Amino acid sequence: MTRPPTAVQRRIIDAAEPVTGRLTGTETQLAALVKRGLAFRHPRPPHDHFLTPAGHRVREAGPPEAAAAPAPSAAPAESGGFAARVGGEESAGDGPARAREVHSAWQGLLELRRMTNPGGATDRPCGWERAHLVRAAALALEAAGHRPAGPEAERGGYRVRTTPQPEAVAVHEPDTAALRGCAETLRRAGWQPSEHTDPRTRERYLLASPRKV
């Protein structure tokens, strides 16, 4: 892409559904995004339009003036205000509204798997998850009811973090039983978790990678 999106295209991209990237606009507007490689038209009825990986990158980069801003250490919020809790952030609320948001995001992710994985498979992560490992793993954990860590580490709860390995995340949880519960949840969600011991701290943690087949 050589030109930035127009103001109207930017608004449509920013208003896309947080996880699935489903777009709303006129046929002409959506066709223009398809032409620029920022969206695709789903082949099955109702033929909705969705962001491509390039479209997701445009949305996550923010407006041009925000491009130079330093990236935060934790996973940023998705457009639309929802972000799975990776652990360590301030609480986003624990009531019914949050539960509905998490459930909706997880169902949307399963639909994204169905639409983009070969054969419509929903039992393994899709391309979006492989490009957003920390957020994807955190969503699987939060949707299954695991408790994320708060700002104070001693309170317990899971923390999902990046690792030097390009296709793996680390999951920390001080409670051994809870850590193994996280491993089982990720396994059911299509990830390959393995338990390890930090040689310095002796802390047990998980390494988890998206399953490919």
PDB file of N, CA and C in Angstrom, residues 88-171:
ATOM      1  N   GLY A  88      -1.562  -8.262  35.088  1.00  0.00           N
ATOM      2  CA  GLY A  88      -0.718  -7.159  35.524  1.00  0.00           C
ATOM      3  C   GLY A  88      -1.328  -5.796  35.301  1.00  0.00           C
ATOM      4  N   GLU A  89      -2.412  -5.698  34.512  1.00  0.00           N
ATOM      5  CA  GLU A  89      -3.040  -4.418  34.277  1.00  0.00           C
ATOM      6  C   GLU A  89      -4.087  -4.127  35.353  1.00  0.00           C
ATOM      7  N   GLU A  90      -4.546  -2.900  35.388  1.00  0.00           N
ATOM      8  CA  GLU A  90      -5.626  -2.541  36.294  1.00  0.00           C
ATOM      9  C   GLU A  90      -6.887  -3.280  35.868  1.00  0.00           C
ATOM     10  N   SER A  91      -7.739  -3.593  36.824  1.00  0.00           N
ATOM     11  CA  SER A  91      -8.954  -4.348  36.527  1.00  0.00           C
ATOM     12  C   SER A  91      -9.845  -3.591  35.557  1.00  0.00           C
ATOM     13  N   ALA A  92     -10.421  -4.327  34.603  1.00  0.00           N
ATOM     14  CA  ALA A  92     -11.396  -3.744  33.677  1.00  0.00           C
ATOM     15  C   ALA A  92     -12.814  -4.048  34.140  1.00  0.00           C
ATOM     16  N   GLY A  93     -12.970  -4.496  35.395  1.00  0.00           N
ATOM     17  CA  GLY A  93     -14.289  -4.848  35.893  1.00  0.00           C
ATOM     18  C   GLY A  93     -14.513  -6.345  35.785  1.00  0.00           C
ATOM     19  N   ASP A  94     -15.257  -6.892  36.723  1.00  0.00           N
ATOM     20  CA  ASP A  94     -15.468  -8.336  36.753  1.00  0.00           C
ATOM     21  C   ASP A  94     -16.945  -8.710  36.718  1.00  0.00           C
ATOM     22  N   GLY A  95     -17.786  -7.789  36.380  1.00  0.00           N
ATOM     23  CA  GLY A  95     -19.211  -8.039  36.408  1.00  0.00           C
ATOM     24  C   GLY A  95     -19.730  -8.714  35.159  1.00  0.00           C
ATOM     25  N   PRO A  96     -21.054  -8.803  35.050  1.00  0.00           N
ATOM     26  CA  PRO A  96     -21.687  -9.442  33.885  1.00  0.00           C
ATOM     27  C   PRO A  96     -21.308  -8.801  32.554  1.00  0.00           C
ATOM     28  N   ALA A  97     -21.114  -7.488  32.546  1.00  0.00           N
ATOM     29  CA  ALA A  97     -20.772  -6.805  31.293  1.00  0.00           C
ATOM     30  C   ALA A  97     -19.433  -7.295  30.755  1.00  0.00           C
ATOM     31  N   ARG A  98     -18.454  -7.444  31.657  1.00  0.00           N
ATOM     32  CA  ARG A  98     -17.147  -7.941  31.232  1.00  0.00           C
ATOM     33  C   ARG A  98     -17.259  -9.382  30.743  1.00  0.00           C
ATOM     34  N   ALA A  99     -18.033 -10.190  31.458  1.00  0.00           N
ATOM     35  CA  ALA A  99     -18.214 -11.585  31.049  1.00  0.00           C
ATOM     36  C   ALA A  99     -18.825 -11.660  29.656  1.00  0.00           C
ATOM     37  N   ARG A 100     -19.780 -10.789  29.368  1.00  0.00           N
ATOM     38  CA  ARG A 100     -20.397 -10.792  28.036  1.00  0.00           C
ATOM     39  C   ARG A 100     -19.391 -10.376  26.973  1.00  0.00           C
ATOM     40  N   GLU A 101     -18.560  -9.384  27.282  1.00  0.00           N
ATOM     41  CA  GLU A 101     -17.541  -8.933  26.325  1.00  0.00           C
ATOM     42  C   GLU A 101     -16.570 -10.063  25.996  1.00  0.00           C
ATOM     43  N   VAL A 102     -16.107 -10.742  27.046  1.00  0.00           N
ATOM     44  CA  VAL A 102     -15.133 -11.822  26.846  1.00  0.00           C
ATOM     45  C   VAL A 102     -15.767 -12.957  26.046  1.00  0.00           C
ATOM     46  N   HIS A 103     -17.001 -13.327  26.396  1.00  0.00           N
ATOM     47  CA  HIS A 103     -17.686 -14.406  25.674  1.00  0.00           C
ATOM     48  C   HIS A 103     -17.865 -14.032  24.204  1.00  0.00           C
ATOM     49  N   SER A 104     -18.284 -12.781  23.951  1.00  0.00           N
ATOM     50  CA  SER A 104     -18.488 -12.342  22.571  1.00  0.00           C
ATOM     51  C   SER A 104     -17.182 -12.356  21.792  1.00  0.00           C
ATOM     52  N   ALA A 105     -16.091 -11.912  22.440  1.00  0.00           N
ATOM     53  CA  ALA A 105     -14.786 -11.897  21.761  1.00  0.00           C
ATOM     54  C   ALA A 105     -14.325 -13.310  21.429  1.00  0.00           C
ATOM     55  N   TRP A 106     -14.537 -14.240  22.352  1.00  0.00           N
ATOM     56  CA  TRP A 106     -14.120 -15.626  22.107  1.00  0.00           C
ATOM     57  C   TRP A 106     -14.943 -16.254  20.992  1.00  0.00           C
ATOM     58  N   GLN A 107     -16.255 -16.018  20.987  1.00  0.00           N
ATOM     59  CA  GLN A 107     -17.080 -16.542  19.909  1.00  0.00           C
ATOM     60  C   GLN A 107     -16.689 -15.926  18.566  1.00  0.00           C
ATOM     61  N   GLY A 108     -16.348 -14.646  18.598  1.00  0.00           N
ATOM     62  CA  GLY A 108     -15.883 -14.001  17.372  1.00  0.00           C
ATOM     63  C   GLY A 108     -14.584 -14.596  16.870  1.00  0.00           C
ATOM     64  N   LEU A 109     -13.696 -14.951  17.810  1.00  0.00           N
ATOM     65  CA  LEU A 109     -12.431 -15.564  17.407  1.00  0.00           C
ATOM     66  C   LEU A 109     -12.656 -16.951  16.808  1.00  0.00           C
ATOM     67  N   LEU A 110     -13.581 -17.714  17.384  1.00  0.00           N
ATOM     68  CA  LEU A 110     -13.900 -19.020  16.809  1.00  0.00           C
ATOM     69  C   LEU A 110     -14.466 -18.858  15.394  1.00  0.00           C
ATOM     70  N   GLU A 111     -15.274 -17.821  15.190  1.00  0.00           N
ATOM     71  CA  GLU A 111     -15.811 -17.579  13.854  1.00  0.00           C
ATOM     72  C   GLU A 111     -14.699 -17.180  12.889  1.00  0.00           C
ATOM     73  N   LEU A 112     -13.732 -16.393  13.388  1.00  0.00           N
ATOM     74  CA  LEU A 112     -12.595 -16.015  12.543  1.00  0.00           C
ATOM     75  C   LEU A 112     -11.791 -17.251  12.157  1.00  0.00           C
ATOM     76  N   ARG A 113     -11.628 -18.190  13.090  1.00  0.00           N
ATOM     77  CA  ARG A 113     -10.969 -19.451  12.747  1.00  0.00           C
ATOM     78  C   ARG A 113     -11.740 -20.169  11.639  1.00  0.00           C
ATOM     79  N   ARG A 114     -13.055 -20.244  11.811  1.00  0.00           N
ATOM     80  CA  ARG A 114     -13.876 -20.958  10.834  1.00  0.00           C
ATOM     81  C   ARG A 114     -13.736 -20.346   9.439  1.00  0.00           C
ATOM     82  N   MET A 115     -13.639 -19.027   9.394  1.00  0.00           N
ATOM     83  CA  MET A 115     -13.587 -18.334   8.105  1.00  0.00           C
ATOM     84  C   MET A 115     -12.215 -18.389   7.456  1.00  0.00           C
ATOM     85  N   THR A 116     -11.158 -18.480   8.248  1.00  0.00           N
ATOM     86  CA  THR A 116      -9.816 -18.330   7.670  1.00  0.00           C
ATOM     87  C   THR A 116      -8.950 -19.577   7.723  1.00  0.00           C
ATOM     88  N   ASN A 117      -9.256 -20.538   8.592  1.00  0.00           N
ATOM     89  CA  ASN A 117      -8.463 -21.764   8.627  1.00  0.00           C
ATOM     90  C   ASN A 117      -8.851 -22.695   7.482  1.00  0.00           C
ATOM     91  N   PRO A 118      -7.923 -23.467   6.942  1.00  0.00           N
ATOM     92  CA  PRO A 118      -8.270 -24.445   5.907  1.00  0.00           C
ATOM     93  C   PRO A 118      -9.350 -25.409   6.396  1.00  0.00           C
ATOM     94  N   GLY A 119     -10.353 -25.599   5.571  1.00  0.00           N
ATOM     95  CA  GLY A 119     -11.434 -26.505   5.933  1.00  0.00           C
ATOM     96  C   GLY A 119     -12.358 -25.968   7.003  1.00  0.00           C
ATOM     97  N   GLY A 120     -12.209 -24.689   7.367  1.00  0.00           N
ATOM     98  CA  GLY A 120     -13.067 -24.113   8.389  1.00  0.00           C
ATOM     99  C   GLY A 120     -12.808 -24.657   9.780  1.00  0.00           C
ATOM    100  N   ALA A 121     -11.584 -25.148  10.049  1.00  0.00           N
ATOM    101  CA  ALA A 121     -11.270 -25.757  11.350  1.00  0.00           C
ATOM    102  C   ALA A 121     -11.299 -24.716  12.460  1.00  0.00           C
ATOM    103  N   THR A 122     -11.972 -25.026  13.557  1.00  0.00           N
ATOM    104  CA  THR A 122     -12.024 -24.140  14.717  1.00  0.00           C
ATOM    105  C   THR A 122     -11.235 -24.678  15.894  1.00  0.00           C
ATOM    106  N   ASP A 123     -10.560 -25.823  15.711  1.00  0.00           N
ATOM    107  CA  ASP A 123      -9.858 -26.457  16.827  1.00  0.00           C
ATOM    108  C   ASP A 123      -8.385 -26.061  16.909  1.00  0.00           C
ATOM    109  N   ARG A 124      -7.960 -25.107  16.097  1.00  0.00           N
ATOM    110  CA  ARG A 124      -6.583 -24.636  16.178  1.00  0.00           C
ATOM    111  C   ARG A 124      -6.538 -23.151  15.832  1.00  0.00           C
ATOM    112  N   PRO A 125      -5.545 -22.431  16.340  1.00  0.00           N
ATOM    113  CA  PRO A 125      -5.452 -20.989  16.125  1.00  0.00           C
ATOM    114  C   PRO A 125      -5.337 -20.621  14.647  1.00  0.00           C
ATOM    115  N   CYS A 126      -5.808 -19.417  14.351  1.00  0.00           N
ATOM    116  CA  CYS A 126      -5.783 -18.908  12.981  1.00  0.00           C
ATOM    117  C   CYS A 126      -4.638 -17.906  12.824  1.00  0.00           C
ATOM    118  N   GLY A 127      -4.565 -17.318  11.641  1.00  0.00           N
ATOM    119  CA  GLY A 127      -3.478 -16.387  11.360  1.00  0.00           C
ATOM    120  C   GLY A 127      -3.455 -15.185  12.288  1.00  0.00           C
ATOM    121  N   TRP A 128      -4.647 -14.663  12.629  1.00  0.00           N
ATOM    122  CA  TRP A 128      -4.691 -13.512  13.533  1.00  0.00           C
ATOM    123  C   TRP A 128      -4.062 -13.858  14.870  1.00  0.00           C
ATOM    124  N   GLU A 129      -4.343 -15.042  15.388  1.00  0.00           N
ATOM    125  CA  GLU A 129      -3.793 -15.445  16.672  1.00  0.00           C
ATOM    126  C   GLU A 129      -2.275 -15.596  16.603  1.00  0.00           C
ATOM    127  N   ARG A 130      -1.785 -16.129  15.479  1.00  0.00           N
ATOM    128  CA  ARG A 130      -0.341 -16.305  15.344  1.00  0.00           C
ATOM    129  C   ARG A 130       0.384 -14.963  15.264  1.00  0.00           C
ATOM    130  N   ALA A 131      -0.339 -13.938  14.813  1.00  0.00           N
ATOM    131  CA  ALA A 131       0.251 -12.601  14.742  1.00  0.00           C
ATOM    132  C   ALA A 131       0.068 -11.822  16.043  1.00  0.00           C
ATOM    133  N   HIS A 132      -0.784 -12.324  16.943  1.00  0.00           N
ATOM    134  CA  HIS A 132      -1.069 -11.646  18.214  1.00  0.00           C
ATOM    135  C   HIS A 132      -1.058 -12.696  19.327  1.00  0.00           C
ATOM    136  N   LEU A 133       0.087 -13.330  19.524  1.00  0.00           N
ATOM    137  CA  LEU A 133       0.173 -14.486  20.406  1.00  0.00           C
ATOM    138  C   LEU A 133      -0.271 -14.184  21.832  1.00  0.00           C
ATOM    139  N   VAL A 134       0.220 -13.104  22.396  1.00  0.00           N
ATOM    140  CA  VAL A 134      -0.090 -12.801  23.800  1.00  0.00           C
ATOM    141  C   VAL A 134      -1.575 -12.552  23.967  1.00  0.00           C
ATOM    142  N   ARG A 135      -2.154 -11.723  23.118  1.00  0.00           N
ATOM    143  CA  ARG A 135      -3.581 -11.413  23.228  1.00  0.00           C
ATOM    144  C   ARG A 135      -4.438 -12.649  23.006  1.00  0.00           C
ATOM    145  N   ALA A 136      -4.027 -13.482  22.042  1.00  0.00           N
ATOM    146  CA  ALA A 136      -4.822 -14.669  21.722  1.00  0.00           C
ATOM    147  C   ALA A 136      -4.811 -15.666  22.875  1.00  0.00           C
ATOM    148  N   ALA A 137      -3.641 -15.911  23.448  1.00  0.00           N
ATOM    149  CA  ALA A 137      -3.556 -16.849  24.574  1.00  0.00           C
ATOM    150  C   ALA A 137      -4.308 -16.305  25.780  1.00  0.00           C
ATOM    151  N   ALA A 138      -4.191 -15.003  26.017  1.00  0.00           N
ATOM    152  CA  ALA A 138      -4.888 -14.397  27.147  1.00  0.00           C
ATOM    153  C   ALA A 138      -6.397 -14.495  26.982  1.00  0.00           C
ATOM    154  N   LEU A 139      -6.890 -14.317  25.754  1.00  0.00           N
ATOM    155  CA  LEU A 139      -8.327 -14.425  25.525  1.00  0.00           C
ATOM    156  C   LEU A 139      -8.817 -15.841  25.803  1.00  0.00           C
ATOM    157  N   ALA A 140      -8.045 -16.839  25.375  1.00  0.00           N
ATOM    158  CA  ALA A 140      -8.435 -18.225  25.637  1.00  0.00           C
ATOM    159  C   ALA A 140      -8.522 -18.483  27.141  1.00  0.00           C
ATOM    160  N   LEU A 141      -7.580 -17.937  27.895  1.00  0.00           N
ATOM    161  CA  LEU A 141      -7.576 -18.152  29.341  1.00  0.00           C
ATOM    162  C   LEU A 141      -8.717 -17.407  30.028  1.00  0.00           C
ATOM    163  N   GLU A 142      -8.885 -16.143  29.659  1.00  0.00           N
ATOM    164  CA  GLU A 142      -9.944 -15.363  30.311  1.00  0.00           C
ATOM    165  C   GLU A 142     -11.321 -15.908  29.967  1.00  0.00           C
ATOM    166  N   ALA A 143     -11.505 -16.338  28.712  1.00  0.00           N
ATOM    167  CA  ALA A 143     -12.804 -16.875  28.304  1.00  0.00           C
ATOM    168  C   ALA A 143     -13.140 -18.160  29.043  1.00  0.00           C
ATOM    169  N   ALA A 144     -12.112 -18.906  29.472  1.00  0.00           N
ATOM    170  CA  ALA A 144     -12.333 -20.157  30.207  1.00  0.00           C
ATOM    171  C   ALA A 144     -12.497 -19.927  31.702  1.00  0.00           C
ATOM    172  N   GLY A 145     -12.420 -18.665  32.145  1.00  0.00           N
ATOM    173  CA  GLY A 145     -12.659 -18.358  33.544  1.00  0.00           C
ATOM    174  C   GLY A 145     -11.436 -18.274  34.426  1.00  0.00           C
ATOM    175  N   HIS A 146     -10.238 -18.320  33.850  1.00  0.00           N
ATOM    176  CA  HIS A 146      -9.037 -18.180  34.663  1.00  0.00           C
ATOM    177  C   HIS A 146      -8.877 -16.725  35.110  1.00  0.00           C
ATOM    178  N   ARG A 147      -8.288 -16.547  36.270  1.00  0.00           N
ATOM    179  CA  ARG A 147      -8.164 -15.210  36.846  1.00  0.00           C
ATOM    180  C   ARG A 147      -6.834 -14.581  36.442  1.00  0.00           C
ATOM    181  N   PRO A 148      -6.862 -13.399  35.809  1.00  0.00           N
ATOM    182  CA  PRO A 148      -5.601 -12.730  35.486  1.00  0.00           C
ATOM    183  C   PRO A 148      -4.998 -12.084  36.722  1.00  0.00           C
ATOM    184  N   ALA A 149      -3.697 -11.941  36.720  1.00  0.00           N
ATOM    185  CA  ALA A 149      -3.013 -11.277  37.826  1.00  0.00           C
ATOM    186  C   ALA A 149      -3.354  -9.794  37.821  1.00  0.00           C
ATOM    187  N   GLY A 150      -3.408  -9.217  39.002  1.00  0.00           N
ATOM    188  CA  GLY A 150      -3.596  -7.780  39.118  1.00  0.00           C
ATOM    189  C   GLY A 150      -2.259  -7.062  39.078  1.00  0.00           C
ATOM    190  N   PRO A 151      -2.245  -5.763  39.367  1.00  0.00           N
ATOM    191  CA  PRO A 151      -0.989  -5.007  39.340  1.00  0.00           C
ATOM    192  C   PRO A 151       0.029  -5.513  40.354  1.00  0.00           C
ATOM    193  N   GLU A 152      -0.433  -6.153  41.434  1.00  0.00           N
ATOM    194  CA  GLU A 152       0.478  -6.644  42.460  1.00  0.00           C
ATOM    195  C   GLU A 152       0.686  -8.147  42.274  1.00  0.00           C
ATOM    196  N   ALA A 153       1.914  -8.557  41.998  1.00  0.00           N
ATOM    197  CA  ALA A 153       2.217  -9.944  41.634  1.00  0.00           C
ATOM    198  C   ALA A 153       1.851 -10.932  42.740  1.00  0.00           C
ATOM    199  N   GLU A 154       1.950 -10.497  44.011  1.00  0.00           N
ATOM    200  CA  GLU A 154       1.738 -11.467  45.080  1.00  0.00           C
ATOM    201  C   GLU A 154       0.295 -11.943  45.171  1.00  0.00           C
ATOM    202  N   ARG A 155      -0.608 -11.298  44.489  1.00  0.00           N
ATOM    203  CA  ARG A 155      -2.009 -11.697  44.556  1.00  0.00           C
ATOM    204  C   ARG A 155      -2.306 -12.940  43.705  1.00  0.00           C
ATOM    205  N   GLY A 156      -1.394 -13.347  42.898  1.00  0.00           N
ATOM    206  CA  GLY A 156      -1.622 -14.524  42.072  1.00  0.00           C
ATOM    207  C   GLY A 156      -2.403 -14.190  40.814  1.00  0.00           C
ATOM    208  N   GLY A 157      -2.690 -15.246  40.045  1.00  0.00           N
ATOM    209  CA  GLY A 157      -3.348 -15.055  38.760  1.00  0.00           C
ATOM    210  C   GLY A 157      -2.357 -15.226  37.626  1.00  0.00           C
ATOM    211  N   TYR A 158      -2.888 -15.431  36.418  1.00  0.00           N
ATOM    212  CA  TYR A 158      -2.002 -15.685  35.284  1.00  0.00           C
ATOM    213  C   TYR A 158      -1.442 -14.390  34.708  1.00  0.00           C
ATOM    214  N   ARG A 159      -0.273 -14.527  34.091  1.00  0.00           N
ATOM    215  CA  ARG A 159       0.359 -13.456  33.316  1.00  0.00           C
ATOM    216  C   ARG A 159       0.867 -14.075  32.015  1.00  0.00           C
ATOM    217  N   VAL A 160       0.479 -13.511  30.891  1.00  0.00           N
ATOM    218  CA  VAL A 160       0.931 -13.989  29.585  1.00  0.00           C
ATOM    219  C   VAL A 160       1.941 -12.985  29.048  1.00  0.00           C
ATOM    220  N   ARG A 161       3.097 -13.472  28.657  1.00  0.00           N
ATOM    221  CA  ARG A 161       4.167 -12.578  28.222  1.00  0.00           C
ATOM    222  C   ARG A 161       4.846 -13.125  26.964  1.00  0.00           C
ATOM    223  N   THR A 162       5.507 -12.232  26.247  1.00  0.00           N
ATOM    224  CA  THR A 162       6.268 -12.625  25.069  1.00  0.00           C
ATOM    225  C   THR A 162       7.507 -13.403  25.511  1.00  0.00           C
ATOM    226  N   THR A 163       8.101 -14.113  24.568  1.00  0.00           N
ATOM    227  CA  THR A 163       9.339 -14.852  24.821  1.00  0.00           C
ATOM    228  C   THR A 163      10.293 -14.612  23.648  1.00  0.00           C
ATOM    229  N   PRO A 164      11.574 -14.968  23.805  1.00  0.00           N
ATOM    230  CA  PRO A 164      12.502 -14.848  22.674  1.00  0.00           C
ATOM    231  C   PRO A 164      12.120 -15.751  21.502  1.00  0.00           C
ATOM    232  N   GLN A 165      11.330 -16.785  21.774  1.00  0.00           N
ATOM    233  CA  GLN A 165      10.908 -17.674  20.692  1.00  0.00           C
ATOM    234  C   GLN A 165       9.805 -16.992  19.879  1.00  0.00           C
ATOM    235  N   PRO A 166       9.925 -16.968  18.562  1.00  0.00           N
ATOM    236  CA  PRO A 166       8.990 -16.195  17.741  1.00  0.00           C
ATOM    237  C   PRO A 166       7.558 -16.725  17.741  1.00  0.00           C
ATOM    238  N   GLU A 167       7.322 -17.979  18.091  1.00  0.00           N
ATOM    239  CA  GLU A 167       5.968 -18.528  18.029  1.00  0.00           C
ATOM    240  C   GLU A 167       5.537 -19.113  19.373  1.00  0.00           C
ATOM    241  N   ALA A 168       5.980 -18.503  20.458  1.00  0.00           N
ATOM    242  CA  ALA A 168       5.608 -19.023  21.776  1.00  0.00           C
ATOM    243  C   ALA A 168       5.400 -17.882  22.753  1.00  0.00           C
ATOM    244  N   VAL A 169       4.494 -18.103  23.697  1.00  0.00           N
ATOM    245  CA  VAL A 169       4.298 -17.171  24.800  1.00  0.00           C
ATOM    246  C   VAL A 169       4.613 -17.906  26.099  1.00  0.00           C
ATOM    247  N   ALA A 170       4.903 -17.150  27.129  1.00  0.00           N
ATOM    248  CA  ALA A 170       5.108 -17.706  28.462  1.00  0.00           C
ATOM    249  C   ALA A 170       3.891 -17.378  29.310  1.00  0.00           C
ATOM    250  N   VAL A 171       3.415 -18.356  30.057  1.00  0.00           N
ATOM    251  CA  VAL A 171       2.298 -18.154  30.977  1.00  0.00           C
ATOM    252  C   VAL A 171       2.807 -18.418  32.390  1.00  0.00           C
TER     253      VAL A 171
END
